Short mmCIF file of N, CA and C and ligand atoms in Angstrom, two decimals:
data_model
loop_
_atom_site.label_atom_id
_atom_site.label_comp_id
_atom_site.label_asym_id
_atom_site.label_seq_id
_atom_site.Cartn_x
_atom_site.Cartn_y
_atom_site.Cartn_z
N MET A 1 0.72 16.60 -29.08
CA MET A 1 -0.02 17.18 -27.72
C MET A 1 0.36 16.64 -26.18
N SER A 2 0.41 17.31 -25.62
CA SER A 2 1.01 16.88 -24.33
C SER A 2 -0.45 16.24 -23.77
N TRP A 3 0.18 15.41 -22.56
CA TRP A 3 -0.88 14.92 -21.83
C TRP A 3 -1.71 15.94 -20.98
N ASN A 4 -2.88 15.58 -20.49
CA ASN A 4 -3.46 16.44 -19.68
C ASN A 4 -2.94 16.88 -18.61
N ASP A 5 -2.91 18.29 -18.13
CA ASP A 5 -2.27 18.52 -16.68
C ASP A 5 -2.79 18.31 -15.40
N ASP A 6 -4.17 18.18 -15.33
CA ASP A 6 -4.81 17.50 -14.44
C ASP A 6 -4.74 16.24 -14.26
N LEU A 7 -4.29 15.44 -15.38
CA LEU A 7 -4.13 13.90 -15.16
C LEU A 7 -2.77 13.66 -14.79
N GLU A 8 -1.88 14.66 -15.30
CA GLU A 8 -0.54 14.54 -14.78
C GLU A 8 -0.12 14.68 -13.25
N LYS A 9 -1.06 15.71 -13.03
CA LYS A 9 -0.43 16.04 -11.45
C LYS A 9 -1.20 14.91 -10.74
N ALA A 10 -2.44 14.40 -11.06
CA ALA A 10 -2.85 13.47 -10.19
C ALA A 10 -2.15 12.18 -10.19
N PHE A 11 -1.83 11.64 -11.18
CA PHE A 11 -0.93 10.61 -11.26
C PHE A 11 0.57 10.72 -10.42
N ASN A 12 0.78 12.16 -10.59
CA ASN A 12 2.28 12.31 -9.79
C ASN A 12 1.64 12.00 -8.04
N ASP A 13 0.60 12.88 -7.95
CA ASP A 13 0.26 12.78 -6.23
C ASP A 13 0.05 11.00 -6.11
N GLN A 14 -0.64 10.17 -6.88
CA GLN A 14 -0.82 8.85 -6.46
C GLN A 14 0.65 8.36 -6.49
N ILE A 15 1.67 8.44 -7.47
CA ILE A 15 3.39 7.91 -7.20
C ILE A 15 3.66 8.36 -5.82
N THR A 16 3.35 9.55 -5.44
CA THR A 16 4.11 10.10 -3.96
C THR A 16 3.05 9.16 -2.99
N ALA A 17 2.09 8.76 -3.38
CA ALA A 17 1.19 8.39 -2.21
C ALA A 17 1.96 6.94 -2.01
N GLU A 18 2.03 6.27 -2.90
CA GLU A 18 2.47 4.65 -2.82
C GLU A 18 3.96 4.98 -2.21
N PHE A 19 4.65 5.87 -2.66
CA PHE A 19 5.91 5.86 -1.98
C PHE A 19 5.61 6.24 -0.20
N ALA A 20 4.71 7.00 -0.16
CA ALA A 20 4.60 7.42 1.27
C ALA A 20 4.26 6.05 1.88
N SER A 21 3.35 5.18 1.28
CA SER A 21 2.89 4.14 1.97
C SER A 21 4.26 2.97 2.26
N ALA A 22 4.84 2.83 1.14
CA ALA A 22 6.29 2.18 1.29
C ALA A 22 6.94 2.73 2.60
N TYR A 23 7.14 4.11 2.63
CA TYR A 23 7.71 4.60 3.50
C TYR A 23 7.13 4.34 5.07
N GLU A 24 5.67 4.41 5.01
CA GLU A 24 4.92 4.07 6.25
C GLU A 24 5.06 2.58 7.08
N TYR A 25 5.20 1.84 6.18
CA TYR A 25 5.23 0.23 6.01
C TYR A 25 6.82 0.04 6.69
N LEU A 26 7.72 0.58 6.00
CA LEU A 26 8.97 0.35 6.61
C LEU A 26 9.00 1.05 8.17
N ALA A 27 8.36 2.07 8.50
CA ALA A 27 8.11 2.36 9.82
C ALA A 27 7.66 1.27 10.50
N LEU A 28 6.41 0.84 10.29
CA LEU A 28 5.62 -0.36 11.07
C LEU A 28 6.68 -1.60 11.12
N ALA A 29 7.24 -2.19 9.98
CA ALA A 29 8.07 -2.99 10.18
C ALA A 29 9.42 -2.83 11.11
N ALA A 30 9.79 -1.73 11.19
CA ALA A 30 10.98 -1.38 12.44
C ALA A 30 10.38 -1.52 13.63
N TRP A 31 9.07 -1.02 14.12
CA TRP A 31 8.17 -1.02 15.01
C TRP A 31 7.95 -2.32 15.40
N LEU A 32 7.89 -3.02 14.76
CA LEU A 32 7.37 -4.98 14.62
C LEU A 32 8.90 -5.40 15.18
N GLU A 33 9.60 -5.40 14.49
CA GLU A 33 11.02 -5.91 14.56
C GLU A 33 11.35 -5.60 16.20
N GLU A 34 11.28 -4.08 16.54
CA GLU A 34 12.02 -3.88 17.61
C GLU A 34 11.15 -4.47 18.69
N HIS A 35 9.88 -4.81 18.68
CA HIS A 35 9.01 -5.47 19.78
C HIS A 35 8.64 -7.07 19.72
N GLY A 36 10.15 -7.70 19.18
CA GLY A 36 10.00 -8.98 18.92
C GLY A 36 9.04 -9.94 18.07
N LEU A 37 8.97 -9.03 17.21
CA LEU A 37 7.92 -9.89 15.83
C LEU A 37 8.43 -9.86 14.64
N PRO A 38 9.47 -10.73 14.58
CA PRO A 38 10.41 -10.53 13.15
C PRO A 38 9.48 -11.15 11.82
N GLY A 39 8.30 -11.94 12.40
CA GLY A 39 7.79 -12.65 11.31
C GLY A 39 6.50 -11.56 10.52
N MET A 40 6.07 -10.69 11.64
CA MET A 40 5.06 -9.31 10.99
C MET A 40 5.98 -8.59 10.41
N ALA A 41 6.93 -8.17 11.06
CA ALA A 41 8.11 -7.09 10.43
C ALA A 41 8.87 -7.65 8.87
N HIS A 42 8.69 -8.98 8.61
CA HIS A 42 9.23 -9.44 7.52
C HIS A 42 8.07 -9.05 6.53
N TRP A 43 6.68 -9.38 6.87
CA TRP A 43 5.53 -9.37 6.24
C TRP A 43 5.41 -7.67 5.79
N MET A 44 5.91 -6.96 6.87
CA MET A 44 5.47 -5.57 6.40
C MET A 44 6.49 -4.88 5.94
N ARG A 45 7.92 -5.58 5.67
CA ARG A 45 8.60 -5.11 4.65
C ARG A 45 8.25 -5.77 3.43
N GLN A 46 7.95 -6.70 3.13
CA GLN A 46 7.27 -7.13 2.02
C GLN A 46 6.24 -6.56 1.48
N GLN A 47 5.84 -5.91 2.14
CA GLN A 47 4.39 -4.87 1.54
C GLN A 47 5.16 -3.23 1.37
N ALA A 48 5.88 -3.20 2.12
CA ALA A 48 6.62 -1.79 1.80
C ALA A 48 7.26 -2.04 0.26
N GLU A 49 7.62 -2.98 0.11
CA GLU A 49 8.54 -3.42 -1.40
C GLU A 49 7.06 -3.73 -2.14
N GLU A 50 6.08 -4.03 -2.30
CA GLU A 50 5.04 -3.98 -3.04
C GLU A 50 4.41 -2.73 -3.17
N GLU A 51 4.33 -1.62 -2.11
CA GLU A 51 4.09 -0.12 -2.83
C GLU A 51 5.16 0.27 -3.49
N ARG A 52 6.55 0.12 -2.89
CA ARG A 52 7.33 0.44 -4.00
C ARG A 52 6.95 0.34 -5.67
N GLU A 53 6.87 -0.86 -5.69
CA GLU A 53 6.57 -1.47 -7.01
C GLU A 53 5.40 -0.67 -7.62
N HIS A 54 4.06 -0.24 -7.05
CA HIS A 54 3.08 0.25 -7.37
C HIS A 54 3.76 1.55 -7.72
N ALA A 55 4.07 2.48 -7.06
CA ALA A 55 4.67 3.77 -7.36
C ALA A 55 5.43 3.60 -8.54
N MET A 56 6.18 2.74 -8.79
CA MET A 56 7.19 2.40 -9.93
C MET A 56 6.12 2.16 -11.15
N LYS A 57 5.12 1.46 -11.11
CA LYS A 57 4.26 0.98 -12.52
C LYS A 57 3.71 2.64 -12.73
N LEU A 58 3.14 3.33 -11.55
CA LEU A 58 2.77 4.28 -12.00
C LEU A 58 3.67 5.48 -13.02
N TYR A 59 4.89 5.33 -12.16
CA TYR A 59 6.13 6.07 -12.61
C TYR A 59 6.53 6.07 -14.06
N GLN A 60 6.43 4.73 -14.66
CA GLN A 60 6.71 4.37 -15.61
C GLN A 60 5.54 4.34 -16.86
N PHE A 61 4.17 4.67 -16.04
CA PHE A 61 2.98 4.83 -16.83
C PHE A 61 3.19 6.08 -17.18
N VAL A 62 3.27 7.37 -16.43
CA VAL A 62 3.33 8.98 -16.56
C VAL A 62 4.59 9.14 -17.72
N LEU A 63 5.68 8.48 -17.61
CA LEU A 63 6.99 8.51 -18.70
C LEU A 63 6.24 7.92 -19.98
N ASP A 64 5.66 6.92 -20.17
CA ASP A 64 5.20 6.33 -21.54
C ASP A 64 4.44 7.25 -21.98
N ARG A 65 3.38 7.85 -21.18
CA ARG A 65 2.45 8.79 -21.75
C ARG A 65 2.94 10.18 -22.02
N ASP A 66 4.23 10.16 -22.07
CA ASP A 66 5.20 11.39 -22.45
C ASP A 66 4.88 12.55 -21.60
N GLY A 67 4.37 12.35 -20.23
CA GLY A 67 4.35 13.15 -19.16
C GLY A 67 5.63 13.38 -18.64
N THR A 68 5.19 14.47 -17.35
CA THR A 68 6.79 14.88 -16.50
C THR A 68 6.34 14.14 -15.16
N VAL A 69 7.60 13.06 -14.64
CA VAL A 69 7.17 12.91 -13.44
C VAL A 69 7.78 13.90 -12.48
N ALA A 70 7.05 14.14 -11.21
CA ALA A 70 7.46 15.47 -10.38
C ALA A 70 7.02 14.74 -8.93
N LEU A 71 8.17 13.91 -8.63
CA LEU A 71 7.70 13.48 -7.06
C LEU A 71 7.69 14.72 -5.96
N GLY A 72 6.54 14.18 -5.32
CA GLY A 72 6.05 15.20 -4.05
C GLY A 72 6.90 14.81 -2.73
N SER A 73 6.56 15.44 -1.45
CA SER A 73 7.47 15.37 -0.77
C SER A 73 6.78 14.40 0.48
N ILE A 74 7.32 13.60 1.27
CA ILE A 74 6.81 12.53 2.29
C ILE A 74 6.86 12.93 3.58
N THR A 75 5.87 13.16 4.57
CA THR A 75 5.85 13.34 5.82
C THR A 75 6.13 12.31 6.59
N ALA A 76 7.08 12.52 7.93
CA ALA A 76 7.65 11.28 8.42
C ALA A 76 6.29 10.76 8.99
N PRO A 77 6.39 9.22 8.98
CA PRO A 77 5.52 8.24 9.62
C PRO A 77 5.36 8.56 11.14
N ASP A 78 3.98 8.33 12.05
CA ASP A 78 3.95 8.42 13.22
C ASP A 78 4.06 6.82 13.77
N THR A 79 5.11 6.28 14.70
CA THR A 79 5.20 5.30 15.20
C THR A 79 4.86 5.26 16.48
N ARG A 80 4.31 5.87 17.09
CA ARG A 80 3.81 5.61 18.50
C ARG A 80 2.68 4.64 18.59
N PHE A 81 2.93 3.52 18.74
CA PHE A 81 1.87 2.45 18.91
C PHE A 81 2.19 1.65 20.25
N GLU A 82 1.01 0.77 20.66
CA GLU A 82 0.91 0.29 22.02
C GLU A 82 0.91 -1.29 21.70
N THR A 83 0.32 -1.76 20.55
CA THR A 83 0.07 -3.06 20.37
C THR A 83 0.52 -3.15 18.90
N PRO A 84 0.64 -4.55 18.46
CA PRO A 84 0.79 -5.20 17.10
C PRO A 84 -0.65 -4.85 16.34
N LEU A 85 -1.36 -4.97 17.33
CA LEU A 85 -2.91 -4.67 16.51
C LEU A 85 -3.11 -3.25 16.24
N ASP A 86 -2.45 -2.20 16.68
CA ASP A 86 -2.45 -1.03 16.60
C ASP A 86 -1.78 -0.41 15.25
N VAL A 87 -0.69 -1.39 15.13
CA VAL A 87 0.13 -1.42 14.06
C VAL A 87 -0.32 -1.70 12.56
N PHE A 88 -1.15 -2.79 12.74
CA PHE A 88 -1.67 -3.36 11.56
C PHE A 88 -3.08 -2.40 11.06
N GLU A 89 -3.56 -1.85 12.28
CA GLU A 89 -4.84 -1.07 12.13
C GLU A 89 -4.61 0.28 11.28
N ARG A 90 -3.57 0.44 11.59
CA ARG A 90 -2.81 1.75 10.94
C ARG A 90 -2.40 1.33 9.44
N GLY A 91 -1.99 0.33 9.20
CA GLY A 91 -2.00 -0.26 7.84
C GLY A 91 -3.23 -0.43 6.93
N LEU A 92 -4.38 -1.17 7.84
CA LEU A 92 -5.57 -1.09 7.23
C LEU A 92 -5.99 0.26 7.03
N GLY A 93 -6.49 1.21 7.91
CA GLY A 93 -6.54 2.51 7.48
C GLY A 93 -5.76 3.14 6.06
N ASN A 94 -4.36 3.15 6.01
CA ASN A 94 -3.48 3.35 4.93
C ASN A 94 -3.64 3.10 3.71
N GLU A 95 -4.25 1.60 3.78
CA GLU A 95 -4.99 0.87 2.39
C GLU A 95 -6.39 1.60 2.05
N ARG A 96 -6.94 1.74 3.18
CA ARG A 96 -8.44 2.28 2.94
C ARG A 96 -8.12 3.66 2.02
N ALA A 97 -7.18 4.53 2.65
CA ALA A 97 -6.88 5.77 2.29
C ALA A 97 -6.58 5.57 0.60
N ILE A 98 -5.85 4.65 0.47
CA ILE A 98 -5.02 4.60 -0.76
C ILE A 98 -6.28 4.02 -2.11
N THR A 99 -7.02 3.41 -1.51
CA THR A 99 -8.26 2.78 -2.65
C THR A 99 -9.22 4.05 -2.64
N ALA A 100 -9.10 4.98 -1.75
CA ALA A 100 -10.15 6.23 -1.94
C ALA A 100 -9.40 7.06 -2.94
N LYS A 101 -8.07 7.09 -2.91
CA LYS A 101 -7.33 8.09 -3.64
C LYS A 101 -7.54 7.37 -5.22
N ILE A 102 -7.29 5.97 -5.74
CA ILE A 102 -7.63 5.38 -6.72
C ILE A 102 -8.82 5.63 -7.33
N ASN A 103 -9.72 5.72 -6.28
CA ASN A 103 -10.96 5.67 -6.79
C ASN A 103 -11.26 7.59 -7.57
N ASP A 104 -10.43 8.29 -6.69
CA ASP A 104 -10.53 9.57 -7.46
C ASP A 104 -9.92 9.64 -8.56
N LEU A 105 -8.88 9.05 -8.66
CA LEU A 105 -8.31 9.12 -9.83
C LEU A 105 -9.01 8.29 -11.22
N TYR A 106 -9.74 7.25 -11.03
CA TYR A 106 -10.22 6.52 -11.75
C TYR A 106 -11.57 7.31 -12.19
N GLY A 107 -12.08 8.21 -11.32
CA GLY A 107 -13.08 9.30 -11.63
C GLY A 107 -12.60 10.12 -12.69
N LEU A 108 -11.35 11.02 -12.14
CA LEU A 108 -10.83 11.84 -13.25
C LEU A 108 -10.74 11.28 -14.50
N VAL A 109 -10.14 10.25 -14.52
CA VAL A 109 -9.64 9.65 -15.97
C VAL A 109 -10.93 9.16 -16.61
N THR A 110 -11.94 8.99 -16.10
CA THR A 110 -13.08 8.83 -16.89
C THR A 110 -13.77 9.98 -17.35
N ASP A 111 -14.06 10.86 -16.52
CA ASP A 111 -14.45 12.14 -16.72
C ASP A 111 -13.58 12.96 -17.86
N THR A 112 -12.47 12.47 -18.20
CA THR A 112 -11.78 13.18 -19.18
C THR A 112 -11.79 12.28 -20.35
N ARG A 113 -12.13 11.35 -20.14
CA ARG A 113 -12.23 10.25 -21.48
C ARG A 113 -10.61 9.67 -21.76
N ASP A 114 -10.07 9.80 -20.59
CA ASP A 114 -8.54 9.01 -20.98
C ASP A 114 -8.36 7.48 -20.84
N PHE A 115 -8.97 7.10 -21.76
CA PHE A 115 -9.36 5.48 -21.45
C PHE A 115 -7.95 4.74 -21.59
N ALA A 116 -7.16 5.53 -22.26
CA ALA A 116 -5.51 4.67 -22.29
C ALA A 116 -5.13 4.18 -20.75
N SER A 117 -5.82 4.94 -19.67
CA SER A 117 -5.25 4.99 -18.58
C SER A 117 -6.27 3.97 -17.52
N LEU A 118 -7.20 3.11 -18.36
CA LEU A 118 -8.14 2.43 -17.44
C LEU A 118 -7.45 1.15 -17.14
N PRO A 119 -6.92 0.41 -18.45
CA PRO A 119 -6.03 -0.90 -17.98
C PRO A 119 -5.34 -1.05 -16.79
N LEU A 120 -4.43 0.11 -16.41
CA LEU A 120 -3.48 0.24 -15.48
C LEU A 120 -4.44 0.29 -14.21
N LEU A 121 -5.35 1.43 -14.26
CA LEU A 121 -6.29 1.38 -13.15
C LEU A 121 -7.15 0.41 -12.56
N ASP A 122 -7.70 -0.20 -13.76
CA ASP A 122 -8.37 -1.46 -13.51
C ASP A 122 -7.39 -2.52 -12.37
N TRP A 123 -6.24 -2.64 -12.99
CA TRP A 123 -5.35 -3.46 -11.94
C TRP A 123 -5.15 -3.03 -10.70
N PHE A 124 -5.13 -1.21 -10.58
CA PHE A 124 -5.29 -1.07 -9.19
C PHE A 124 -6.17 -1.40 -8.54
N VAL A 125 -7.46 -1.18 -8.98
CA VAL A 125 -8.99 -0.97 -8.17
C VAL A 125 -8.66 -2.80 -7.72
N ASN A 126 -8.46 -3.67 -8.65
CA ASN A 126 -8.14 -5.17 -7.78
C ASN A 126 -7.35 -5.13 -7.30
N GLU A 127 -6.20 -4.45 -7.14
CA GLU A 127 -5.03 -4.93 -5.87
C GLU A 127 -5.74 -4.12 -4.98
N GLN A 128 -6.23 -3.55 -4.58
CA GLN A 128 -6.74 -2.53 -3.79
C GLN A 128 -7.60 -3.88 -2.80
N VAL A 129 -8.55 -4.52 -3.35
CA VAL A 129 -9.64 -5.37 -3.04
C VAL A 129 -8.73 -6.22 -2.20
N GLU A 130 -7.57 -6.74 -2.82
CA GLU A 130 -6.93 -7.74 -2.54
C GLU A 130 -6.16 -7.32 -1.23
N GLU A 131 -5.79 -6.17 -1.09
CA GLU A 131 -4.56 -5.53 -0.23
C GLU A 131 -5.71 -5.23 1.03
N GLU A 132 -6.73 -4.64 0.93
CA GLU A 132 -7.42 -4.39 1.88
C GLU A 132 -7.96 -5.74 2.69
N ALA A 133 -8.42 -6.58 1.94
CA ALA A 133 -8.93 -8.03 2.73
C ALA A 133 -7.65 -8.50 3.13
N THR A 134 -6.63 -8.38 2.97
CA THR A 134 -5.52 -9.39 3.23
C THR A 134 -5.09 -8.45 4.87
N MET A 135 -4.92 -7.48 4.78
CA MET A 135 -4.76 -6.69 5.78
C MET A 135 -5.71 -6.51 7.10
N GLN A 136 -7.31 -6.87 6.68
CA GLN A 136 -8.35 -6.82 7.24
C GLN A 136 -8.27 -8.23 8.12
N GLN A 137 -7.94 -9.30 7.35
CA GLN A 137 -7.54 -10.72 8.03
C GLN A 137 -6.75 -10.70 9.23
N ILE A 138 -5.72 -9.84 8.86
CA ILE A 138 -4.75 -9.88 9.89
C ILE A 138 -4.89 -9.12 11.22
N VAL A 139 -5.95 -8.03 10.96
CA VAL A 139 -6.59 -7.33 12.03
C VAL A 139 -7.56 -8.07 12.54
N ASP A 140 -8.06 -8.58 12.18
CA ASP A 140 -9.25 -9.78 12.73
C ASP A 140 -8.46 -10.80 13.31
N ASP A 141 -7.44 -11.34 12.94
CA ASP A 141 -6.59 -12.46 13.69
C ASP A 141 -6.24 -11.71 15.24
N LEU A 142 -5.92 -10.43 15.01
CA LEU A 142 -5.00 -9.71 16.07
C LEU A 142 -5.73 -9.42 17.26
N ARG A 143 -7.18 -9.12 16.52
CA ARG A 143 -8.50 -8.97 17.66
C ARG A 143 -8.41 -10.34 18.25
N LEU A 144 -8.66 -11.32 17.41
CA LEU A 144 -9.17 -12.51 18.21
C LEU A 144 -8.01 -12.95 19.04
N ALA A 145 -6.84 -12.83 18.85
CA ALA A 145 -5.43 -13.38 19.74
C ALA A 145 -5.59 -12.25 20.98
N GLY A 146 -6.29 -11.10 21.08
CA GLY A 146 -6.25 -10.17 22.11
C GLY A 146 -5.08 -9.99 23.04
N GLY A 147 -4.02 -10.02 22.38
CA GLY A 147 -2.64 -9.79 22.90
C GLY A 147 -2.24 -11.19 23.79
N GLU A 148 -2.78 -12.14 23.25
CA GLU A 148 -2.27 -13.46 24.05
C GLU A 148 -0.91 -13.96 23.36
N GLY A 149 -0.03 -14.03 24.44
CA GLY A 149 1.53 -14.31 23.92
C GLY A 149 1.38 -15.56 22.92
N HIS A 150 0.84 -16.46 23.06
CA HIS A 150 1.08 -17.75 22.34
C HIS A 150 0.52 -17.40 20.94
N THR A 151 -0.78 -17.04 21.06
CA THR A 151 -1.15 -16.80 19.59
C THR A 151 -0.85 -15.85 18.68
N LEU A 152 0.00 -14.66 19.37
CA LEU A 152 0.68 -13.60 18.85
C LEU A 152 1.65 -14.57 18.07
N LEU A 153 2.62 -15.27 18.68
CA LEU A 153 3.85 -16.03 18.19
C LEU A 153 3.29 -16.67 16.89
N MET A 154 2.23 -17.37 17.09
CA MET A 154 1.44 -18.29 16.00
C MET A 154 1.54 -17.65 14.57
N ILE A 155 0.86 -16.13 14.92
CA ILE A 155 0.44 -15.22 13.90
C ILE A 155 2.09 -14.57 13.23
N ASP A 156 2.85 -14.38 14.41
CA ASP A 156 4.20 -14.01 13.78
C ASP A 156 4.93 -15.26 12.84
N ARG A 157 4.67 -16.20 13.32
CA ARG A 157 5.50 -17.37 12.48
C ARG A 157 4.85 -17.49 11.19
N GLU A 158 3.79 -17.72 10.97
CA GLU A 158 2.48 -17.24 9.76
C GLU A 158 2.91 -16.35 8.85
N LEU A 159 2.99 -15.27 9.47
CA LEU A 159 3.25 -14.00 8.56
C LEU A 159 5.07 -14.10 8.00
N ALA A 160 5.58 -14.73 8.99
CA ALA A 160 7.11 -14.54 8.38
C ALA A 160 7.28 -15.41 7.26
N THR A 161 6.17 -16.39 6.41
CA THR A 161 6.33 -17.20 5.59
C THR A 161 5.86 -16.28 4.13
N ARG A 162 5.85 -15.08 4.10
CA ARG A 162 5.30 -14.54 2.88
C ARG A 162 6.21 -14.33 2.20
N THR A 163 6.05 -14.81 1.13
CA THR A 163 7.30 -14.52 0.10
C THR A 163 6.89 -13.13 -1.16
N GLU A 164 7.47 -12.69 -1.79
CA GLU A 164 7.41 -11.85 -2.88
C GLU A 164 6.15 -12.07 -3.57
N GLY A 165 5.30 -10.99 -3.90
CA GLY A 165 4.18 -11.24 -4.70
C GLY A 165 3.06 -11.86 -4.06
N ASP A 166 3.43 -12.29 -2.70
CA ASP A 166 2.48 -13.17 -2.13
C ASP A 166 1.99 -12.48 -0.83
N GLU A 167 0.36 -12.10 -0.85
CA GLU A 167 -0.05 -11.01 0.39
C GLU A 167 -0.58 -12.07 1.59
N ASP A 168 -0.94 -13.43 1.13
CA ASP A 168 -1.35 -14.04 2.41
C ASP A 168 -0.55 -14.62 3.32
N GLY A 169 0.70 -14.34 3.19
CA GLY A 169 1.48 -14.92 4.24
C GLY A 169 2.48 -16.19 3.81
FE1 FEO B 1 -0.56 0.56 -3.50
FE2 FEO B 1 -1.42 -1.06 -0.90
O1 FEO B 1 -1.67 0.37 -2.15
#
């Protein structure tokens, strides 16, 4: 018996959304680097890599369920920002949108009693709590900095220390 068509489509949509996140964060990273903030750019590149890993977790899951992977198209990110705060606010908005999509997917999975998907989706639910909290903290720090050069530089140096799999810098 093949996997449920609605679930297959919803999982594929989530794969595309995660790749779109990675694409968006690469665009944000480029803006930050061009504006003299290599530490923030580094952090955002790491975030892009995490999104790619999220996409690949779902990609492998669809294949493991004997589903078909069908990647969707990705629109070009908008990169008209004035400040690093604008950039991270965009990131936070993106994480909130991803959380909403994960919640919708979770609802569909429970409605269709596809319980085999729950462990993976539980992982994503927890991951989104962390991702939103981390992005929110950076937004809060940047708001406090208020565009003051010295403080921005300190935040930039702190975010430069992020290593793979580490969200806090
Ligand atoms: Fe994969 Fe940050 O959501």
